[in-house]
Amino acid sequence: MKLIQLEDKYFLYKKIKNINLVVSTANTEFGIHPKLENYDQNIEFIKKKFDLLKIFTVSQTHSNIVHTCDYDFVNGIEGDGLITKEKKCAVGVFTADCVPIFLFDINKQVVSVVHSGWKGIYKEIVVNAIDVFIEKYNSNVSDICVYIGPHNMNCCYEIGEDLKNKFLNHEHFKNNLRIFNGNNLDMIECIKISLLSKGILEQNINVINYCTYCSEEVKFYSYRKNNLSLNRIFSFIFIN
Ligand SMILES: [Zn+2]
């Protein structure tokens, strides 16, 4: 992804044909969360700069629920994944250390984004998103591309012994030592295991290689580093 500047804000941006992937950064102050005072203003800024009609979001609860968004979708219902076919309508998630995951099918012109912390990874929300692609939009699994966004990576994401054991007893992650770097959980490895179990092609799995905790070159909000602050990065995808 390349770093782009729009007025005083910086975004990571990638365009694949008419599919656009965007991640806001913290290079300059730009925390985005529905409970922050400047939320409406920040969302309007994004709509204007990326020429969007709508931005769909949900009230994130670390669930495995994925919502289909038609043009009249009403924001704010509980869930952690969104999927749409509507042009110029972005689907987005707020994260700070959790993983934003982009999924799209260029052939069927469908885009999705998922919020997945360790809970979403454990519940394999990404599997549910793929099921929606296949069942609702008739996607061929081999056409689905995935980009795993900036999050607290295996360099920094230390977890406790209990949680480590929980993962080591998980149906799909069981006895897979690659999911740990010492006591640090490797969420990319877990997500890859879930994706491959659904038949996603390995060459269609991409990583946007930035750690929200320790990245210097591009800065992000980190829940752990920024003392549990409400500031979030906003990761969104749209078709134009
Ligand atoms: Zn790190």
PDB file of C-alpha atoms in Angstrom, residues 1-205:
ATOM      1  CA  MET A   1       0.000   0.000   0.000  1.00  0.00           C
ATOM      2  CA  LYS A   2       1.187   3.516  -0.557  1.00  0.00           C
ATOM      3  CA  LEU A   3       0.974   6.406   1.875  1.00  0.00           C
ATOM      4  CA  ILE A   4      -1.127   9.262   0.522  1.00  0.00           C
ATOM      5  CA  GLN A   5      -1.742  12.710   1.984  1.00  0.00           C
ATOM      6  CA  LEU A   6      -5.139  14.436   1.831  1.00  0.00           C
ATOM      7  CA  GLU A   7      -4.906  17.909   3.351  1.00  0.00           C
ATOM      8  CA  ASP A   8      -3.168  17.223   6.700  1.00  0.00           C
ATOM      9  CA  LYS A   9      -4.246  13.542   6.983  1.00  0.00           C
ATOM     10  CA  TYR A  10      -2.361  10.447   5.881  1.00  0.00           C
ATOM     11  CA  PHE A  11      -3.858   7.200   4.598  1.00  0.00           C
ATOM     12  CA  LEU A  12      -2.533   3.890   3.354  1.00  0.00           C
ATOM     13  CA  TYR A  13      -4.161   3.299   0.003  1.00  0.00           C
ATOM     14  CA  LYS A  14      -4.327   0.569  -2.588  1.00  0.00           C
ATOM     15  CA  LYS A  15      -6.420   0.304  -5.732  1.00  0.00           C
ATOM     16  CA  ILE A  16      -6.961  -2.994  -7.522  1.00  0.00           C
ATOM     17  CA  LYS A  17      -8.951  -2.277 -10.694  1.00  0.00           C
ATOM     18  CA  ASN A  18     -12.053  -0.520  -9.305  1.00  0.00           C
ATOM     19  CA  ILE A  19     -11.658  -1.853  -5.741  1.00  0.00           C
ATOM     20  CA  ASN A  20     -10.173   0.620  -3.234  1.00  0.00           C
ATOM     21  CA  LEU A  21      -8.608  -0.308   0.123  1.00  0.00           C
ATOM     22  CA  VAL A  22      -7.902   2.475   2.623  1.00  0.00           C
ATOM     23  CA  VAL A  23      -6.508   2.614   6.172  1.00  0.00           C
ATOM     24  CA  SER A  24      -6.379   5.892   8.091  1.00  0.00           C
ATOM     25  CA  THR A  25      -3.166   6.494  10.028  1.00  0.00           C
ATOM     26  CA  ALA A  26      -2.085   8.426  13.105  1.00  0.00           C
ATOM     27  CA  ASN A  27       0.769  10.243  11.360  1.00  0.00           C
ATOM     28  CA  THR A  28      -1.191  13.361  12.236  1.00  0.00           C
ATOM     29  CA  GLU A  29      -3.999  13.382  14.805  1.00  0.00           C
ATOM     30  CA  PHE A  30      -6.962  11.593  13.182  1.00  0.00           C
ATOM     31  CA  GLY A  31      -8.591   9.235  15.665  1.00  0.00           C
ATOM     32  CA  ILE A  32     -11.929   7.913  14.424  1.00  0.00           C
ATOM     33  CA  HIS A  33     -14.541   6.459  16.778  1.00  0.00           C
ATOM     34  CA  PRO A  34     -18.327   7.001  16.985  1.00  0.00           C
ATOM     35  CA  LYS A  35     -17.971   8.131  20.600  1.00  0.00           C
ATOM     36  CA  LEU A  36     -15.473  10.888  19.771  1.00  0.00           C
ATOM     37  CA  GLU A  37     -16.782  14.422  19.351  1.00  0.00           C
ATOM     38  CA  ASN A  38     -15.268  14.975  15.905  1.00  0.00           C
ATOM     39  CA  TYR A  39     -16.622  11.688  14.501  1.00  0.00           C
ATOM     40  CA  ASP A  40     -19.226  13.132  12.076  1.00  0.00           C
ATOM     41  CA  GLN A  41     -16.730  15.671  10.819  1.00  0.00           C
ATOM     42  CA  ASN A  42     -14.068  12.991  10.211  1.00  0.00           C
ATOM     43  CA  ILE A  43     -16.515  10.695   8.408  1.00  0.00           C
ATOM     44  CA  GLU A  44     -17.638  13.628   6.216  1.00  0.00           C
ATOM     45  CA  PHE A  45     -13.989  14.351   5.401  1.00  0.00           C
ATOM     46  CA  ILE A  46     -13.505  10.761   4.229  1.00  0.00           C
ATOM     47  CA  LYS A  47     -16.749  10.754   2.203  1.00  0.00           C
ATOM     48  CA  LYS A  48     -15.762  13.952   0.446  1.00  0.00           C
ATOM     49  CA  LYS A  49     -12.131  13.024  -0.241  1.00  0.00           C
ATOM     50  CA  PHE A  50     -12.907   9.530  -1.560  1.00  0.00           C
ATOM     51  CA  ASP A  51     -16.084  10.591  -3.389  1.00  0.00           C
ATOM     52  CA  LEU A  52     -18.363   8.277  -1.412  1.00  0.00           C
ATOM     53  CA  LEU A  53     -22.149   8.346  -1.187  1.00  0.00           C
ATOM     54  CA  LYS A  54     -22.260   6.400   2.078  1.00  0.00           C
ATOM     55  CA  ILE A  55     -20.037   4.787   4.694  1.00  0.00           C
ATOM     56  CA  PHE A  56     -21.470   1.724   6.394  1.00  0.00           C
ATOM     57  CA  THR A  57     -20.347   0.793   9.912  1.00  0.00           C
ATOM     58  CA  VAL A  58     -21.604  -1.416  12.728  1.00  0.00           C
ATOM     59  CA  SER A  59     -21.435  -1.339  16.502  1.00  0.00           C
ATOM     60  CA  GLN A  60     -18.490  -3.667  17.060  1.00  0.00           C
ATOM     61  CA  THR A  61     -18.777  -6.252  19.828  1.00  0.00           C
ATOM     62  CA  HIS A  62     -16.056  -8.846  19.059  1.00  0.00           C
ATOM     63  CA  SER A  63     -18.732 -11.130  17.592  1.00  0.00           C
ATOM     64  CA  ASN A  64     -18.635 -13.305  14.477  1.00  0.00           C
ATOM     65  CA  ILE A  65     -21.615 -11.521  12.875  1.00  0.00           C
ATOM     66  CA  VAL A  66     -21.304 -10.275   9.280  1.00  0.00           C
ATOM     67  CA  HIS A  67     -23.977  -7.951   7.869  1.00  0.00           C
ATOM     68  CA  THR A  68     -24.991  -7.552   4.254  1.00  0.00           C
ATOM     69  CA  CYS A  69     -25.297  -3.833   3.449  1.00  0.00           C
ATOM     70  CA  ASP A  70     -27.675  -2.725   0.726  1.00  0.00           C
ATOM     71  CA  TYR A  71     -28.018   0.976  -0.058  1.00  0.00           C
ATOM     72  CA  ASP A  72     -30.541   1.496   2.760  1.00  0.00           C
ATOM     73  CA  PHE A  73     -28.476  -0.230   5.438  1.00  0.00           C
ATOM     74  CA  VAL A  74     -28.788   1.556   8.789  1.00  0.00           C
ATOM     75  CA  ASN A  75     -25.511   1.969  10.669  1.00  0.00           C
ATOM     76  CA  GLY A  76     -25.049   1.027  14.283  1.00  0.00           C
ATOM     77  CA  ILE A  77     -26.452  -2.479  14.640  1.00  0.00           C
ATOM     78  CA  GLU A  78     -24.218  -4.953  16.418  1.00  0.00           C
ATOM     79  CA  GLY A  79     -21.737  -6.940  14.410  1.00  0.00           C
ATOM     80  CA  ASP A  80     -18.111  -7.059  13.306  1.00  0.00           C
ATOM     81  CA  GLY A  81     -18.199  -7.629   9.572  1.00  0.00           C
ATOM     82  CA  LEU A  82     -19.856  -5.903   6.624  1.00  0.00           C
ATOM     83  CA  ILE A  83     -20.240  -6.839   2.988  1.00  0.00           C
ATOM     84  CA  THR A  84     -21.657  -4.876   0.070  1.00  0.00           C
ATOM     85  CA  LYS A  85     -22.084  -4.670  -3.683  1.00  0.00           C
ATOM     86  CA  GLU A  86     -23.150  -1.009  -3.649  1.00  0.00           C
ATOM     87  CA  LYS A  87     -20.876   1.234  -5.682  1.00  0.00           C
ATOM     88  CA  LYS A  88     -19.340   4.291  -3.983  1.00  0.00           C
ATOM     89  CA  CYS A  89     -20.496   2.919  -0.616  1.00  0.00           C
ATOM     90  CA  ALA A  90     -17.663   2.009   1.744  1.00  0.00           C
ATOM     91  CA  VAL A  91     -17.788  -0.615   4.467  1.00  0.00           C
ATOM     92  CA  GLY A  92     -15.441   0.158   7.346  1.00  0.00           C
ATOM     93  CA  VAL A  93     -14.235  -0.990  10.753  1.00  0.00           C
ATOM     94  CA  PHE A  94     -12.541   0.785  13.671  1.00  0.00           C
ATOM     95  CA  THR A  95      -9.468  -0.860  15.175  1.00  0.00           C
ATOM     96  CA  ALA A  96      -6.476  -0.200  17.406  1.00  0.00           C
ATOM     97  CA  ASP A  97      -4.423  -3.419  17.712  1.00  0.00           C
ATOM     98  CA  CYS A  98      -7.258  -5.690  16.508  1.00  0.00           C
ATOM     99  CA  VAL A  99      -7.044  -6.866  12.899  1.00  0.00           C
ATOM    100  CA  PRO A 100      -8.946  -5.191  10.068  1.00  0.00           C
ATOM    101  CA  ILE A 101      -9.363  -7.749   7.286  1.00  0.00           C
ATOM    102  CA  PHE A 102     -10.333  -6.753   3.745  1.00  0.00           C
ATOM    103  CA  LEU A 103     -11.960  -9.294   1.436  1.00  0.00           C
ATOM    104  CA  PHE A 104     -13.148  -8.820  -2.128  1.00  0.00           C
ATOM    105  CA  ASP A 105     -14.249 -10.629  -5.249  1.00  0.00           C
ATOM    106  CA  ILE A 106     -13.419  -8.598  -8.349  1.00  0.00           C
ATOM    107  CA  ASN A 107     -15.431 -10.875 -10.639  1.00  0.00           C
ATOM    108  CA  LYS A 108     -18.650 -10.589  -8.660  1.00  0.00           C
ATOM    109  CA  GLN A 109     -17.854  -6.993  -7.573  1.00  0.00           C
ATOM    110  CA  VAL A 110     -18.377  -7.588  -3.867  1.00  0.00           C
ATOM    111  CA  VAL A 111     -16.315  -6.088  -1.015  1.00  0.00           C
ATOM    112  CA  SER A 112     -16.155  -6.811   2.686  1.00  0.00           C
ATOM    113  CA  VAL A 113     -14.279  -5.752   5.802  1.00  0.00           C
ATOM    114  CA  VAL A 114     -14.064  -7.518   9.134  1.00  0.00           C
ATOM    115  CA  HIS A 115     -12.939  -6.456  12.618  1.00  0.00           C
ATOM    116  CA  SER A 116     -11.162  -9.307  14.337  1.00  0.00           C
ATOM    117  CA  GLY A 117      -9.291  -9.198  17.614  1.00  0.00           C
ATOM    118  CA  TRP A 118      -8.323 -12.438  19.311  1.00  0.00           C
ATOM    119  CA  LYS A 119     -12.000 -13.110  20.033  1.00  0.00           C
ATOM    120  CA  GLY A 120     -13.007 -12.747  16.383  1.00  0.00           C
ATOM    121  CA  ILE A 121     -10.060 -14.903  15.401  1.00  0.00           C
ATOM    122  CA  TYR A 122     -11.030 -17.546  17.919  1.00  0.00           C
ATOM    123  CA  LYS A 123     -14.644 -17.457  16.623  1.00  0.00           C
ATOM    124  CA  GLU A 124     -13.328 -17.338  13.031  1.00  0.00           C
ATOM    125  CA  ILE A 125     -15.457 -14.420  11.863  1.00  0.00           C
ATOM    126  CA  VAL A 126     -13.494 -14.445   8.612  1.00  0.00           C
ATOM    127  CA  VAL A 127     -15.015 -17.862   7.820  1.00  0.00           C
ATOM    128  CA  ASN A 128     -18.500 -16.367   8.185  1.00  0.00           C
ATOM    129  CA  ALA A 129     -17.582 -13.548   5.803  1.00  0.00           C
ATOM    130  CA  ILE A 130     -16.463 -16.070   3.177  1.00  0.00           C
ATOM    131  CA  ASP A 131     -19.709 -17.997   3.623  1.00  0.00           C
ATOM    132  CA  VAL A 132     -21.648 -14.821   2.766  1.00  0.00           C
ATOM    133  CA  PHE A 133     -19.564 -14.327  -0.403  1.00  0.00           C
ATOM    134  CA  ILE A 134     -20.334 -17.876  -1.486  1.00  0.00           C
ATOM    135  CA  GLU A 135     -23.947 -18.239  -0.352  1.00  0.00           C
ATOM    136  CA  LYS A 136     -25.312 -14.785  -1.054  1.00  0.00           C
ATOM    137  CA  TYR A 137     -23.141 -13.542  -3.936  1.00  0.00           C
ATOM    138  CA  ASN A 138     -22.241 -16.843  -5.627  1.00  0.00           C
ATOM    139  CA  SER A 139     -18.518 -16.169  -5.381  1.00  0.00           C
ATOM    140  CA  ASN A 140     -16.045 -18.826  -6.443  1.00  0.00           C
ATOM    141  CA  VAL A 141     -13.800 -19.286  -3.462  1.00  0.00           C
ATOM    142  CA  SER A 142     -10.740 -19.082  -5.731  1.00  0.00           C
ATOM    143  CA  ASP A 143     -11.744 -15.513  -6.716  1.00  0.00           C
ATOM    144  CA  ILE A 144     -11.790 -14.151  -3.169  1.00  0.00           C
ATOM    145  CA  CYS A 145      -8.760 -11.983  -2.291  1.00  0.00           C
ATOM    146  CA  VAL A 146      -7.808 -11.054   1.249  1.00  0.00           C
ATOM    147  CA  TYR A 147      -5.648  -8.261   2.700  1.00  0.00           C
ATOM    148  CA  ILE A 148      -4.818  -8.522   6.402  1.00  0.00           C
ATOM    149  CA  GLY A 149      -4.465  -4.966   7.718  1.00  0.00           C
ATOM    150  CA  PRO A 150      -2.250  -3.230  10.306  1.00  0.00           C
ATOM    151  CA  HIS A 151      -2.622  -4.673  13.814  1.00  0.00           C
ATOM    152  CA  ASN A 152      -0.647  -5.649  16.892  1.00  0.00           C
ATOM    153  CA  MET A 153       1.628  -8.263  15.318  1.00  0.00           C
ATOM    154  CA  ASN A 154       3.643 -11.188  16.608  1.00  0.00           C
ATOM    155  CA  CYS A 155       6.540  -8.828  17.455  1.00  0.00           C
ATOM    156  CA  CYS A 156       4.445  -7.187  20.196  1.00  0.00           C
ATOM    157  CA  TYR A 157       1.151  -8.977  20.907  1.00  0.00           C
ATOM    158  CA  GLU A 158       1.874 -10.821  24.140  1.00  0.00           C
ATOM    159  CA  ILE A 159      -0.929 -12.878  25.657  1.00  0.00           C
ATOM    160  CA  GLY A 160      -1.314 -14.744  28.952  1.00  0.00           C
ATOM    161  CA  GLU A 161      -0.839 -18.430  29.561  1.00  0.00           C
ATOM    162  CA  ASP A 162      -4.609 -19.146  29.825  1.00  0.00           C
ATOM    163  CA  LEU A 163      -5.352 -17.581  26.472  1.00  0.00           C
ATOM    164  CA  LYS A 164      -2.383 -19.320  24.921  1.00  0.00           C
ATOM    165  CA  ASN A 165      -3.795 -22.660  26.065  1.00  0.00           C
ATOM    166  CA  LYS A 166      -7.224 -21.720  24.754  1.00  0.00           C
ATOM    167  CA  PHE A 167      -5.717 -21.239  21.292  1.00  0.00           C
ATOM    168  CA  LEU A 168      -3.654 -24.407  21.514  1.00  0.00           C
ATOM    169  CA  ASN A 169      -6.898 -26.323  22.136  1.00  0.00           C
ATOM    170  CA  HIS A 170      -8.824 -24.652  19.322  1.00  0.00           C
ATOM    171  CA  GLU A 171     -10.343 -26.978  16.705  1.00  0.00           C
ATOM    172  CA  HIS A 172      -8.355 -25.450  13.816  1.00  0.00           C
ATOM    173  CA  PHE A 173      -5.296 -23.980  15.551  1.00  0.00           C
ATOM    174  CA  LYS A 174      -4.632 -27.036  17.701  1.00  0.00           C
ATOM    175  CA  ASN A 175      -0.981 -27.969  18.127  1.00  0.00           C
ATOM    176  CA  ASN A 176       0.109 -25.403  15.564  1.00  0.00           C
ATOM    177  CA  LEU A 177       3.199 -23.810  17.074  1.00  0.00           C
ATOM    178  CA  ARG A 178       3.505 -21.290  14.233  1.00  0.00           C
ATOM    179  CA  ILE A 179       0.663 -19.298  15.817  1.00  0.00           C
ATOM    180  CA  PHE A 180       3.036 -18.218  18.614  1.00  0.00           C
ATOM    181  CA  ASN A 181       6.262 -16.278  18.795  1.00  0.00           C
ATOM    182  CA  GLY A 182       7.152 -17.042  22.404  1.00  0.00           C
ATOM    183  CA  ASN A 183       4.135 -15.735  24.305  1.00  0.00           C
ATOM    184  CA  ASN A 184       3.114 -13.467  21.448  1.00  0.00           C
ATOM    185  CA  LEU A 185       0.098 -14.520  19.407  1.00  0.00           C
ATOM    186  CA  ASP A 186       0.520 -14.423  15.629  1.00  0.00           C
ATOM    187  CA  MET A 187      -2.948 -13.405  14.461  1.00  0.00           C
ATOM    188  CA  ILE A 188      -1.867 -13.531  10.796  1.00  0.00           C
ATOM    189  CA  GLU A 189      -1.068 -17.242  11.097  1.00  0.00           C
ATOM    190  CA  CYS A 190      -4.437 -17.925  12.745  1.00  0.00           C
ATOM    191  CA  ILE A 191      -6.323 -15.992  10.064  1.00  0.00           C
ATOM    192  CA  LYS A 192      -4.395 -17.834   7.335  1.00  0.00           C
ATOM    193  CA  ILE A 193      -5.327 -21.194   8.866  1.00  0.00           C
ATOM    194  CA  SER A 194      -9.021 -20.165   8.887  1.00  0.00           C
ATOM    195  CA  LEU A 195      -8.830 -18.879   5.298  1.00  0.00           C
ATOM    196  CA  LEU A 196      -7.050 -21.946   3.937  1.00  0.00           C
ATOM    197  CA  SER A 197      -9.577 -24.204   5.693  1.00  0.00           C
ATOM    198  CA  LYS A 198     -12.274 -22.521   3.560  1.00  0.00           C
ATOM    199  CA  GLY A 199     -10.327 -23.031   0.333  1.00  0.00           C
ATOM    200  CA  ILE A 200      -8.994 -19.493  -0.113  1.00  0.00           C
ATOM    201  CA  LEU A 201      -5.893 -19.702  -2.315  1.00  0.00           C
ATOM    202  CA  GLU A 202      -2.623 -18.975  -0.546  1.00  0.00           C
ATOM    203  CA  GLN A 203      -1.551 -16.591  -3.310  1.00  0.00           C
ATOM    204  CA  ASN A 204      -4.720 -14.558  -2.692  1.00  0.00           C
ATOM    205  CA  ILE A 205      -3.796 -13.876   0.951  1.00  0.00           C
TER     206      ILE A 205
END
